[in-house]
Short mmCIF file of C-alpha atoms in Angstrom, two decimals:
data_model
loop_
_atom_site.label_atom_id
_atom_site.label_comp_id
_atom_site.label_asym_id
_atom_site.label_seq_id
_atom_site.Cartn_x
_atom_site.Cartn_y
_atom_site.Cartn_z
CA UNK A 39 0.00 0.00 0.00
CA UNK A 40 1.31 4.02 0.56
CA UNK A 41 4.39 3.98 1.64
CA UNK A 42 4.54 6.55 4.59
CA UNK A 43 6.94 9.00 4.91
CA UNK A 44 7.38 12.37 7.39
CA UNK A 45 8.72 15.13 5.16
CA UNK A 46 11.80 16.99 6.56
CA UNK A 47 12.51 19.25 3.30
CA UNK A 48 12.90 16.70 0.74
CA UNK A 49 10.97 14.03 -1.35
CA UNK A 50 12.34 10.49 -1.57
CA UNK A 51 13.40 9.25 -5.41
CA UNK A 52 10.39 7.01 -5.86
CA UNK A 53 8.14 10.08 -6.62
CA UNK A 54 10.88 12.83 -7.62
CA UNK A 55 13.11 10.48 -10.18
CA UNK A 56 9.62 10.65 -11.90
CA UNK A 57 9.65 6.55 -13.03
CA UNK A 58 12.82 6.44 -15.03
CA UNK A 59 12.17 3.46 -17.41
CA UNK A 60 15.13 3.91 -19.33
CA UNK A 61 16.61 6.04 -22.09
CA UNK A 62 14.23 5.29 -25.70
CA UNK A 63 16.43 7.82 -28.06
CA UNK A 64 18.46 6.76 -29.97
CA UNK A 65 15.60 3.82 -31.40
CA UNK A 66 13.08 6.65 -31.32
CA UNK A 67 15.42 8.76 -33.39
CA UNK A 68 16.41 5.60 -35.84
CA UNK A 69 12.88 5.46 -36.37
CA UNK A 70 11.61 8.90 -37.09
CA UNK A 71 15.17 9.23 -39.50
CA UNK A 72 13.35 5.90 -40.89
CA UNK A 73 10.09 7.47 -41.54
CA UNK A 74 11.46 10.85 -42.86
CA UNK A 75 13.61 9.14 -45.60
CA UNK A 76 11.57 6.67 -46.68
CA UNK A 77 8.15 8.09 -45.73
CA UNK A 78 5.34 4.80 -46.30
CA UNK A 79 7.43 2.25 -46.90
CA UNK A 80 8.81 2.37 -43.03
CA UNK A 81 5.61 3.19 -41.59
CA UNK A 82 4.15 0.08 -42.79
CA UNK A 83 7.58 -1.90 -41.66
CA UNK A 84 7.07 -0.70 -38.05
CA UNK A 85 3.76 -0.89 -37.75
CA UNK A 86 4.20 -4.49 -38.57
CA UNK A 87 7.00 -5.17 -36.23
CA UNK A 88 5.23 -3.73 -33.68
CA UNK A 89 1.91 -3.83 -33.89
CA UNK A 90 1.83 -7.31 -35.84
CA UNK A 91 -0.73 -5.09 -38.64
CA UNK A 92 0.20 -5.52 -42.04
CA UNK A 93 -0.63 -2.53 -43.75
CA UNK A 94 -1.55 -1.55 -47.20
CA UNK A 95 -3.38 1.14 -49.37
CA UNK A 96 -6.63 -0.45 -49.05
CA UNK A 97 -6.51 -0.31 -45.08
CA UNK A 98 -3.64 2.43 -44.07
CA UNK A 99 -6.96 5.01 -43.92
CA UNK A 100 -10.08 3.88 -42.06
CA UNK A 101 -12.31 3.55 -44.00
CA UNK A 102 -16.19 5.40 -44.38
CA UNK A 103 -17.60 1.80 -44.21
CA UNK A 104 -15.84 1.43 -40.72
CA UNK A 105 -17.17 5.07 -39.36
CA UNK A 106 -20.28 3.40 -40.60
CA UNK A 107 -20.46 0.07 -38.93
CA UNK A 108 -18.77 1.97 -35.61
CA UNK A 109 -22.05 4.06 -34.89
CA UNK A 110 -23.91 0.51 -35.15
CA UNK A 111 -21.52 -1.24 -32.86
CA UNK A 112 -21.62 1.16 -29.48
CA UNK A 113 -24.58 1.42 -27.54
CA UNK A 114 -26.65 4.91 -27.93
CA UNK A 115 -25.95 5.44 -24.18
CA UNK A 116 -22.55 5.60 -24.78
CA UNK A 117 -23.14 8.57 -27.65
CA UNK A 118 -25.23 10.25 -25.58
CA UNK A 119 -22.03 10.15 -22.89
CA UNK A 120 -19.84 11.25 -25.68
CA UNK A 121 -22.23 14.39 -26.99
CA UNK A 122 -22.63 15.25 -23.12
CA UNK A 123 -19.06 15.57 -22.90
CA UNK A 124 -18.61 17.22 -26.07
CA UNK A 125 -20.60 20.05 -24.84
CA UNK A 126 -18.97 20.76 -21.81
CA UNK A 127 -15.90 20.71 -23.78
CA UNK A 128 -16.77 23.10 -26.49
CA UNK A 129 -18.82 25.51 -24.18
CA UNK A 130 -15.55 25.91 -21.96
CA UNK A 131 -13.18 26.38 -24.71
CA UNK A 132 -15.25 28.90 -26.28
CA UNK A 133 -15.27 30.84 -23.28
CA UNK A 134 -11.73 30.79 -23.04
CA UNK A 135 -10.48 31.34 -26.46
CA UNK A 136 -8.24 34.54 -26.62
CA UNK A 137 -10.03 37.52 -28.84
CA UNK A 138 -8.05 39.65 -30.90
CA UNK A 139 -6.81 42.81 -29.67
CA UNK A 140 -5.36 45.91 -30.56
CA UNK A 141 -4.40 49.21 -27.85
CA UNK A 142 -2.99 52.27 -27.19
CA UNK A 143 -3.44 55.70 -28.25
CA UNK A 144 -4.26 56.84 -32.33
CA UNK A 145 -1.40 56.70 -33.92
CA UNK A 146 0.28 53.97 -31.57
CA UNK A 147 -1.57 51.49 -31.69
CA UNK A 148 -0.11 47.47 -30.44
CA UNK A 149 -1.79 44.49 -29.73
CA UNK A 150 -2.37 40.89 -31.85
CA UNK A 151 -4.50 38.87 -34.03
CA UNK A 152 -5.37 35.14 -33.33
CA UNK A 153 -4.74 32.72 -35.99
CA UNK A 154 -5.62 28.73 -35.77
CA UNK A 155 -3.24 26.55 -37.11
CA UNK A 156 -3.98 25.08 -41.08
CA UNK A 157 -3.65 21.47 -39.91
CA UNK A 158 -3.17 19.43 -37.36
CA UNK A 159 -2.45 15.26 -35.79
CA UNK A 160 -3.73 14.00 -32.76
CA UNK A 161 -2.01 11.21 -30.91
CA UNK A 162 -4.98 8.99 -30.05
CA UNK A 163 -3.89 5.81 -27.69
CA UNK A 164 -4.80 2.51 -28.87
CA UNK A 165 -2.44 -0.01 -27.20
CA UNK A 166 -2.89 -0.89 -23.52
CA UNK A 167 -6.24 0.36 -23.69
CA UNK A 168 -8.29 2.91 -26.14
CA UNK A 169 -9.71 6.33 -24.93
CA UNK A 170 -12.15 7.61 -26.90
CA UNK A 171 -12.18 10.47 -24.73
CA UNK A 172 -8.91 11.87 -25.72
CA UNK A 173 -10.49 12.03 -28.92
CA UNK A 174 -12.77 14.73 -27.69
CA UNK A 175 -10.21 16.71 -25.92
CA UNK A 176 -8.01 16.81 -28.52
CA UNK A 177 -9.82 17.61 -31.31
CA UNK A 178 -12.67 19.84 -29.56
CA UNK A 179 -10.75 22.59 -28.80
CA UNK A 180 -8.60 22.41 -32.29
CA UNK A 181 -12.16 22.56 -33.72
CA UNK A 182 -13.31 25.87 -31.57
CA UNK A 183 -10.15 27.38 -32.54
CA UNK A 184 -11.09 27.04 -36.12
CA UNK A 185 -7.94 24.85 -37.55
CA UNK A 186 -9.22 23.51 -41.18
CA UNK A 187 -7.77 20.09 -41.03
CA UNK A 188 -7.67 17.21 -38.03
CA UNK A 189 -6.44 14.35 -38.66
CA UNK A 190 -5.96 11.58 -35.93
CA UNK A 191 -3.16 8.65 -35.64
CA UNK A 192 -4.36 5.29 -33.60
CA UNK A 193 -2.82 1.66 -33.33
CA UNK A 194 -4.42 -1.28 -34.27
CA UNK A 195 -2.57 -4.05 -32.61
CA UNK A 196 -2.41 -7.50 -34.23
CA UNK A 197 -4.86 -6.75 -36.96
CA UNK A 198 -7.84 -5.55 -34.60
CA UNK A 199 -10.03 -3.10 -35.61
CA UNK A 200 -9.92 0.59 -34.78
CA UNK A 201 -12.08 0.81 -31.27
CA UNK A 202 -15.58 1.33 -32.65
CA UNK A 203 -16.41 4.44 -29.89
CA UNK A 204 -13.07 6.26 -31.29
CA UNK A 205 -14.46 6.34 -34.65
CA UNK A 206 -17.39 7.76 -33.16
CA UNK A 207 -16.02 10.39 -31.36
CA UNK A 208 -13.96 11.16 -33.97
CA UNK A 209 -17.05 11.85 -36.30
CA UNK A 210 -18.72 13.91 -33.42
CA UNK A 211 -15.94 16.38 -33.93
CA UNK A 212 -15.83 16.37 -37.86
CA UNK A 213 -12.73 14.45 -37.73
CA UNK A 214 -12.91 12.03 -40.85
CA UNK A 215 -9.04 11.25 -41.69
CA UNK A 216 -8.36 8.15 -38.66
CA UNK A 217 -5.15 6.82 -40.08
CA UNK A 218 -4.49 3.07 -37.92
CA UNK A 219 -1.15 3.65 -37.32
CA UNK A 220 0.74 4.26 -33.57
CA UNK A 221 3.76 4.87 -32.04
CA UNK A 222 6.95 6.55 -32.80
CA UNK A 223 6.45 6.25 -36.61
CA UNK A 224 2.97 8.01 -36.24
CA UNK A 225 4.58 10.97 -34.81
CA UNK A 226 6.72 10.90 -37.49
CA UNK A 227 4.43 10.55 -40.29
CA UNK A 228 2.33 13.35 -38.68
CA UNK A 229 5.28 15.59 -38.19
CA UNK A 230 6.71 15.05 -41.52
CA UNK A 231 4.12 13.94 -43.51
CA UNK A 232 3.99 10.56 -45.45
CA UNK A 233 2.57 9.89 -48.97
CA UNK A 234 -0.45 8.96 -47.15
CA UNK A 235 -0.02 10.85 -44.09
CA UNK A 236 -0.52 15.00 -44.45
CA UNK A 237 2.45 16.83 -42.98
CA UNK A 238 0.68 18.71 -39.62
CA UNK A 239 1.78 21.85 -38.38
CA UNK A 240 1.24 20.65 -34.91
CA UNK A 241 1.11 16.99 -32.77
CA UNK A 242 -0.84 16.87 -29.79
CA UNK A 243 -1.98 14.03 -27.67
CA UNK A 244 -1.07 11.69 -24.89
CA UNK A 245 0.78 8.34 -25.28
CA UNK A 246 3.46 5.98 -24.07
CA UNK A 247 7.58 6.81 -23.38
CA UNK A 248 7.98 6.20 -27.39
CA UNK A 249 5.11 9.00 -28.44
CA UNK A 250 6.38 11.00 -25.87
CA UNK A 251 9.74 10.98 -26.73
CA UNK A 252 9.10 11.20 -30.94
CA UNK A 253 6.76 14.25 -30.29
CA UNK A 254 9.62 16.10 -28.25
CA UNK A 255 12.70 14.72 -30.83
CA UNK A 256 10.30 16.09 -33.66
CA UNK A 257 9.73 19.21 -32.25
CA UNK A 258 10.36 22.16 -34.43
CA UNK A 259 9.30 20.02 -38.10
CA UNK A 260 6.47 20.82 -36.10
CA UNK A 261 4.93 22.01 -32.93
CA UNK A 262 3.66 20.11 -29.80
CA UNK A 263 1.13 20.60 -27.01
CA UNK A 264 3.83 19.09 -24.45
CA UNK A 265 5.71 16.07 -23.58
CA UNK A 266 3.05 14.00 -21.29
CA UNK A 267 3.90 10.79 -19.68
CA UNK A 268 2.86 8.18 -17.23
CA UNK A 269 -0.53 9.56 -14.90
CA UNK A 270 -0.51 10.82 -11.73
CA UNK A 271 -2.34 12.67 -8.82
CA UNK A 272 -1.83 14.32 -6.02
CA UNK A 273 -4.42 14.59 -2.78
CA UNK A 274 -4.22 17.09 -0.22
CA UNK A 275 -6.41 15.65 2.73
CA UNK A 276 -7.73 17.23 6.16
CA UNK A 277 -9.44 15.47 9.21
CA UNK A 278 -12.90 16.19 6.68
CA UNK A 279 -12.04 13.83 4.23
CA UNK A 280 -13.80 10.89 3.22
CA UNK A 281 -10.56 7.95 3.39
CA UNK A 282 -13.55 5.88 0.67
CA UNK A 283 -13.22 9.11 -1.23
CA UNK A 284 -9.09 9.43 -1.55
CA UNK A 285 -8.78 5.75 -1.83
CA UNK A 286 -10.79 4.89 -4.77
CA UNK A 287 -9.47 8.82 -6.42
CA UNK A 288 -5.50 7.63 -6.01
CA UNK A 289 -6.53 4.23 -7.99
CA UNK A 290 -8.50 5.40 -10.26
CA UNK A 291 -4.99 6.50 -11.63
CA UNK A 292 -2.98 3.74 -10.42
CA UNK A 293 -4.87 1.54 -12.56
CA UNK A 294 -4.21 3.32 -15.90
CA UNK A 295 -0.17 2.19 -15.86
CA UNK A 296 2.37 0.62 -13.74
CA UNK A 297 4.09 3.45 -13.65
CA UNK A 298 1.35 6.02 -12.89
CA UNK A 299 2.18 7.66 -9.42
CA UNK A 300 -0.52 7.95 -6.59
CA UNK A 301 0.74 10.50 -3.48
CA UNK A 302 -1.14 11.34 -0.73
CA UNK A 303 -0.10 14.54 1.19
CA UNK A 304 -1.77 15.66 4.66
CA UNK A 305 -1.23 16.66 8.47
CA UNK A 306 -3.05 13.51 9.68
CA UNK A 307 -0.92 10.31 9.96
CA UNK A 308 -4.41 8.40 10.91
CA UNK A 309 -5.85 9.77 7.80
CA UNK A 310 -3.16 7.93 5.83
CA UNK A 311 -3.76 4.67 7.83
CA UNK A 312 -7.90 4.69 7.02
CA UNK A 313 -6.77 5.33 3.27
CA UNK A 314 -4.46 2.55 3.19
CA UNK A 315 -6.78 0.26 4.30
CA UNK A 316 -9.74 1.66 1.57
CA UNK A 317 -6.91 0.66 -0.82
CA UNK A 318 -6.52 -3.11 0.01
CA UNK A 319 -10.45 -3.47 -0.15
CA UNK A 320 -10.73 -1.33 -3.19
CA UNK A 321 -7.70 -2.64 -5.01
CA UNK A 322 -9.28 -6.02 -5.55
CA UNK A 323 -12.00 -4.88 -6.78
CA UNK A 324 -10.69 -3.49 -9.83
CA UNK A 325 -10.00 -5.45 -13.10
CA UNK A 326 -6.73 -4.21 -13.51
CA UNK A 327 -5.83 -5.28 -10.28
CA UNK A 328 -2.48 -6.29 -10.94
CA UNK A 329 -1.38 -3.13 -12.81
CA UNK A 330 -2.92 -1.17 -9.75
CA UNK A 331 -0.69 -3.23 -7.04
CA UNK A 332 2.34 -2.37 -9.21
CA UNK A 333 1.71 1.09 -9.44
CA UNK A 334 0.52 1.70 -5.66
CA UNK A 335 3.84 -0.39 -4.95
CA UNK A 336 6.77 1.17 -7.13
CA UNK A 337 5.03 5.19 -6.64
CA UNK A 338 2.21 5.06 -4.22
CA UNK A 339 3.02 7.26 -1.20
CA UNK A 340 1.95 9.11 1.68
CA UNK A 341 3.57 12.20 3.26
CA UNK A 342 3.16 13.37 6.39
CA UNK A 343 3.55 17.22 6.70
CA UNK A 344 3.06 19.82 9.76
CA UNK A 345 -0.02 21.76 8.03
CA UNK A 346 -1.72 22.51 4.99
CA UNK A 347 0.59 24.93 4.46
CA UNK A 348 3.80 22.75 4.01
CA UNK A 349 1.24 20.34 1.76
CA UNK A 350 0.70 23.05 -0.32
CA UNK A 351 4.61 23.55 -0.55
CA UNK A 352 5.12 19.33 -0.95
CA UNK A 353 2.51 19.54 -3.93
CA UNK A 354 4.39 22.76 -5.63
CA UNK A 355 7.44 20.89 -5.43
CA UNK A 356 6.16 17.61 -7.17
CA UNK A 357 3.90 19.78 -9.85
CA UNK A 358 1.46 17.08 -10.26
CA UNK A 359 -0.72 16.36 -13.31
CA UNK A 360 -3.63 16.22 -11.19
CA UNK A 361 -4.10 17.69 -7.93
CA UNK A 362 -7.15 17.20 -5.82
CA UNK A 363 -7.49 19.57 -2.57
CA UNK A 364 -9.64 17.38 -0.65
CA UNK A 365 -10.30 20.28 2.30
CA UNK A 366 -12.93 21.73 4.44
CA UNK A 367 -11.80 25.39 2.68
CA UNK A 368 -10.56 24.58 -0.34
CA UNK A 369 -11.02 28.37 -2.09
CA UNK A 370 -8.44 29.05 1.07
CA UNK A 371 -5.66 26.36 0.02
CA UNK A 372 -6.06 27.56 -3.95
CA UNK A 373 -3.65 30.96 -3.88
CA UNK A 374 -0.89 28.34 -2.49
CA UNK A 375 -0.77 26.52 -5.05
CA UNK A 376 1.95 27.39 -8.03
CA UNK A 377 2.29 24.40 -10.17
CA UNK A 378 -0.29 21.90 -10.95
CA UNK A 379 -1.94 20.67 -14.53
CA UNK A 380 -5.23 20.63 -12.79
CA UNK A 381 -6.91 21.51 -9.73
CA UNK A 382 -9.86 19.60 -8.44
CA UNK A 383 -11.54 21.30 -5.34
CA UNK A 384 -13.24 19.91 -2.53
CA UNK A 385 -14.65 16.46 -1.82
CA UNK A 386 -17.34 16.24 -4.70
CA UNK A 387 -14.94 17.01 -7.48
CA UNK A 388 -12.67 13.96 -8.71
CA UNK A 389 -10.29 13.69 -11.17
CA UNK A 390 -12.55 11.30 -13.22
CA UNK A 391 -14.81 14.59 -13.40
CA UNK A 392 -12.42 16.51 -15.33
CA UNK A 393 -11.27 13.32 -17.76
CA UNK A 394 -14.78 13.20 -18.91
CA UNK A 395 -17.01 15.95 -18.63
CA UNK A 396 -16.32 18.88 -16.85
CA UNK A 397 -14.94 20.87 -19.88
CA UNK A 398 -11.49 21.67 -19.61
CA UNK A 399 -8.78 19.69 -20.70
CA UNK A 400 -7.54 15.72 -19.35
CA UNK A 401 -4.32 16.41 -21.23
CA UNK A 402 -1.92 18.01 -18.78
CA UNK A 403 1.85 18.08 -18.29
CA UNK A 404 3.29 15.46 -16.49
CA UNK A 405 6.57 14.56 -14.98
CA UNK A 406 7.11 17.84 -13.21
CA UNK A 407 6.46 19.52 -16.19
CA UNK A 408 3.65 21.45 -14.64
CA UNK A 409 5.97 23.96 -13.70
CA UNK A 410 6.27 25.46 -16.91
CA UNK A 411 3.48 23.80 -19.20
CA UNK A 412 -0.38 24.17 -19.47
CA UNK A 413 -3.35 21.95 -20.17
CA UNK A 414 -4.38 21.16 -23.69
CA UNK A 415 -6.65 23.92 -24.53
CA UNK A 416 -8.29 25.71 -27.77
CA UNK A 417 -5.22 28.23 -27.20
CA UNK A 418 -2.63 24.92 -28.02
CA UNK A 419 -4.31 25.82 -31.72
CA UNK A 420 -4.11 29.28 -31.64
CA UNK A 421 -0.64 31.45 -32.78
CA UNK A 422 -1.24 34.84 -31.76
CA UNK A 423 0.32 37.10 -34.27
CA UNK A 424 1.78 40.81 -32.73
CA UNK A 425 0.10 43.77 -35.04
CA UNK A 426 2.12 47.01 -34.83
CA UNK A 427 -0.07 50.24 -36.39
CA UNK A 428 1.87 53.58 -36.16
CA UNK A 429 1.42 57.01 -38.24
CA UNK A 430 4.17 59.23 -38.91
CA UNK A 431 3.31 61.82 -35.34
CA UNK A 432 3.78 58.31 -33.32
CA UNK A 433 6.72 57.08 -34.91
CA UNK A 434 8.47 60.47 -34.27
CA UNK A 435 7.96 59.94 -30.38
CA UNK A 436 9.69 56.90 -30.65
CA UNK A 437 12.06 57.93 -33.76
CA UNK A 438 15.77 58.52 -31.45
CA UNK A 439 14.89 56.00 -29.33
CA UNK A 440 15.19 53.60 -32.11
CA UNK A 441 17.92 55.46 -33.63
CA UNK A 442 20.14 55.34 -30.36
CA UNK A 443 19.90 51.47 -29.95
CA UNK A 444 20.28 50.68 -33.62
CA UNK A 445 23.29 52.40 -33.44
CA UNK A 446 24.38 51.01 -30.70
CA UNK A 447 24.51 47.91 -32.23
CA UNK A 448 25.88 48.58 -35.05
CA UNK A 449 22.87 48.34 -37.31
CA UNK A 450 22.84 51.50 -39.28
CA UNK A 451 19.84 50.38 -42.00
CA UNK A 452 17.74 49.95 -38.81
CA UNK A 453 18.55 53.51 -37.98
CA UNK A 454 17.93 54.76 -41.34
CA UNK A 455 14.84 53.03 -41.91
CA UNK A 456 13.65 55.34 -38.97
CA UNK A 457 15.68 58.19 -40.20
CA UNK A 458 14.38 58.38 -43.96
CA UNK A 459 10.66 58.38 -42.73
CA UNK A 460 11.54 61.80 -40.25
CA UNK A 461 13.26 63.72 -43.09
#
């Protein structure tokens, strides 16, 4: 179960080494080189070795006879689930999607335009288990921002079909280009395009160490949301919480990988030993038991801190993925905290909530990363473009100051180019 530690300044390696499995590189970088050079051909090669799918022509694409037979093959409950979802997610996006803007006095004016990208290829996970969730989030906001093109990379291992409620949700959002392909030759194909696969301006989506690493060794053929890895979560608990509550939160993301991280953080040492105990009942419960029990084992823990204060200091320091502040005042503990991908407050709001339908975004950085990346949004999509707008009075307010630094630097066209307007 949680292995219990008392803080004293520092967090052991289990939860700060962040799961090292090992350094992917140099294959990942063989195979995107692979993919760049020989564009279909190596694709198909990979996906073969390992996926065991033999592609070709007729099946690279799914087709509009599988979109077809995919509506027939969920239940209408589970569309229903999907369009609820969908319209949390495009009602908060909407609201949060950066307007254009322009300031400043006549004559000076500054400010920027928003432009959506042309095209763009979502990472959709396929292996270890499909979410046709990530569909949504991914595409949703790409969609509010207004980007023309979606297309969407998924495996198909050993020959099975595309997951029929992917296909769905990929049609709720307009997305008709699915392309059965995964891993580190996806990324590729998406970042440099294929002769099947369209070059995209931008890769987004969650997957395992070999997406992650492709998406940040392609980086600047083309953009990326971030670099996301294994799940994890973070609960701040008082005396008021509910030990059912935390138990059944930390394994709902234990059970998504072995290497997913589960960490506890509170003031009350008995608080950690009611949890643990939820945990063995709960744990056995689940069907993915066994990935659970290696998860909880290798990066389950509980720290013991002095207040809520030093929790909120423990939780900064780890920047979890998902942190929920399970707290009598949890508006109170919310200014403390710096780094997180997402903030769940109080006892009614899990982190299931906000993978499914509360609206904003269930990809986040991971790793740490939360210190200096954002969720997935429909501002991912968006480039915001600076506009400059001057007349000739508002340049000459700024005319020597330009002339004095260009100058300065030794850049005497700069200088003139002010110069020659002013005479």
């Amino acid at each position: 179960m949680l292995t219990k530690i008392n803080y004293n300044g520092k967090l052991p390696e289990r939860i700060t080494a962040r799961r090292e499995t090992g350094d992917v590189s140099a294959a990942v970088r063989a195979i995107i080189a692979d993919v760049k050079a020989r564009g279909d051909a190596a694709v198909i090669e990979y996906t073969k070795k390992f996926d065991g799918f033999g592609l070709s022509k007729d099946n690279y694409l799914v087709s509009e006879a599988e979109f077809d037979a995919a509506f027939k093959a969920v239940k209408k409950s589970e569309i229903k689930a999907l369009e609820k979802a969908k319209k949390a997610i495009v009602a908060y996006n909407e609201k949060i999607k950066r307007k254009d803007m322009l300031f400043g006095p006549e004559g000076m004016k500054t400010g920027y335009v928003c432009r959506p990208m042309d095209r763009v290829g979502l990472y959709v996970p396929g292996g270890k288990a499909a979410y046709p969730s990530s569909v949504l989030m991914c595409a949703l906001p790409a969609v509010v921002a207004g980007v023309r093109e979606i297309i969407i990379c998924t495996p198909a291992p050993l020959g099975a079909a595309v997951n029929p409620l992917t296909l769905v949700a990929a049609s709720l959002c307009g997305v008709t280009k699915v392309f059965r392909i995964g891993g580190a030759q996806a990324v590729a194909a998406m970042a440099y395009g294929t002769e099947t696969v369209p070059k995209a301006d931008l890769v987004t989506g969650p997957g395992n160490i070999y997406v992650a690493t492709a998406k940040k060794e392609v980086f600047g053929a083309a953009g990326i949301d971030m670099v996301a890895g294994p799940s994890e979560i973070a609960v701040i608990a008082d005396g008021t919480a509910e030990p059912r509550f935390i138990a059944a939160d930390l394994l709902s993301q234990a059970e998504h990988d072995e290497l997913a991280m589960s960490v506890l953080i509170t003031p009350d040492e008995r608080l950690t030993d009611k949890v643990n105990a939820e945990i063995e009942k709960q744990i056995k419960l689940l069907p993915k038991q066994k990935i659970a029990e290696a998860s909880v084992k290798a990066y389950g823990t509980a720290v013991i801190c002095r207040d809520l204060k030093e929790a909120a200091a423990v939780s900064n320091l780890l920047a979890p993925e998902h942190l929920e502040l399970c707290v009598k005042d949890p508006d109170a503990l919310l200014p403390l905290i710096t780094n997180a991908g997402a903030v769940f407050m109080g006892h009614y709001s899990p982190e299931a909530l906000g993978d499914y339908a509360a609206g904003p975004n269930h990809v986040l950085p991971t790793n740490g990363s939360a210190r200096f990346f954002s969720a997935l949004s429909v501002e991912t999509y968006l480039k915001k473009i600076s506009v400059i707008k001057y007349d000739k009075a508002g340049l000459k307010k700024k005319a020597a100051a330009i002339v004095t630094l260009a100058e300065n630097e030794g850049l005497r066209a700069h200088a003139e180019s002010v110069n020659i307007r002013m005479k």
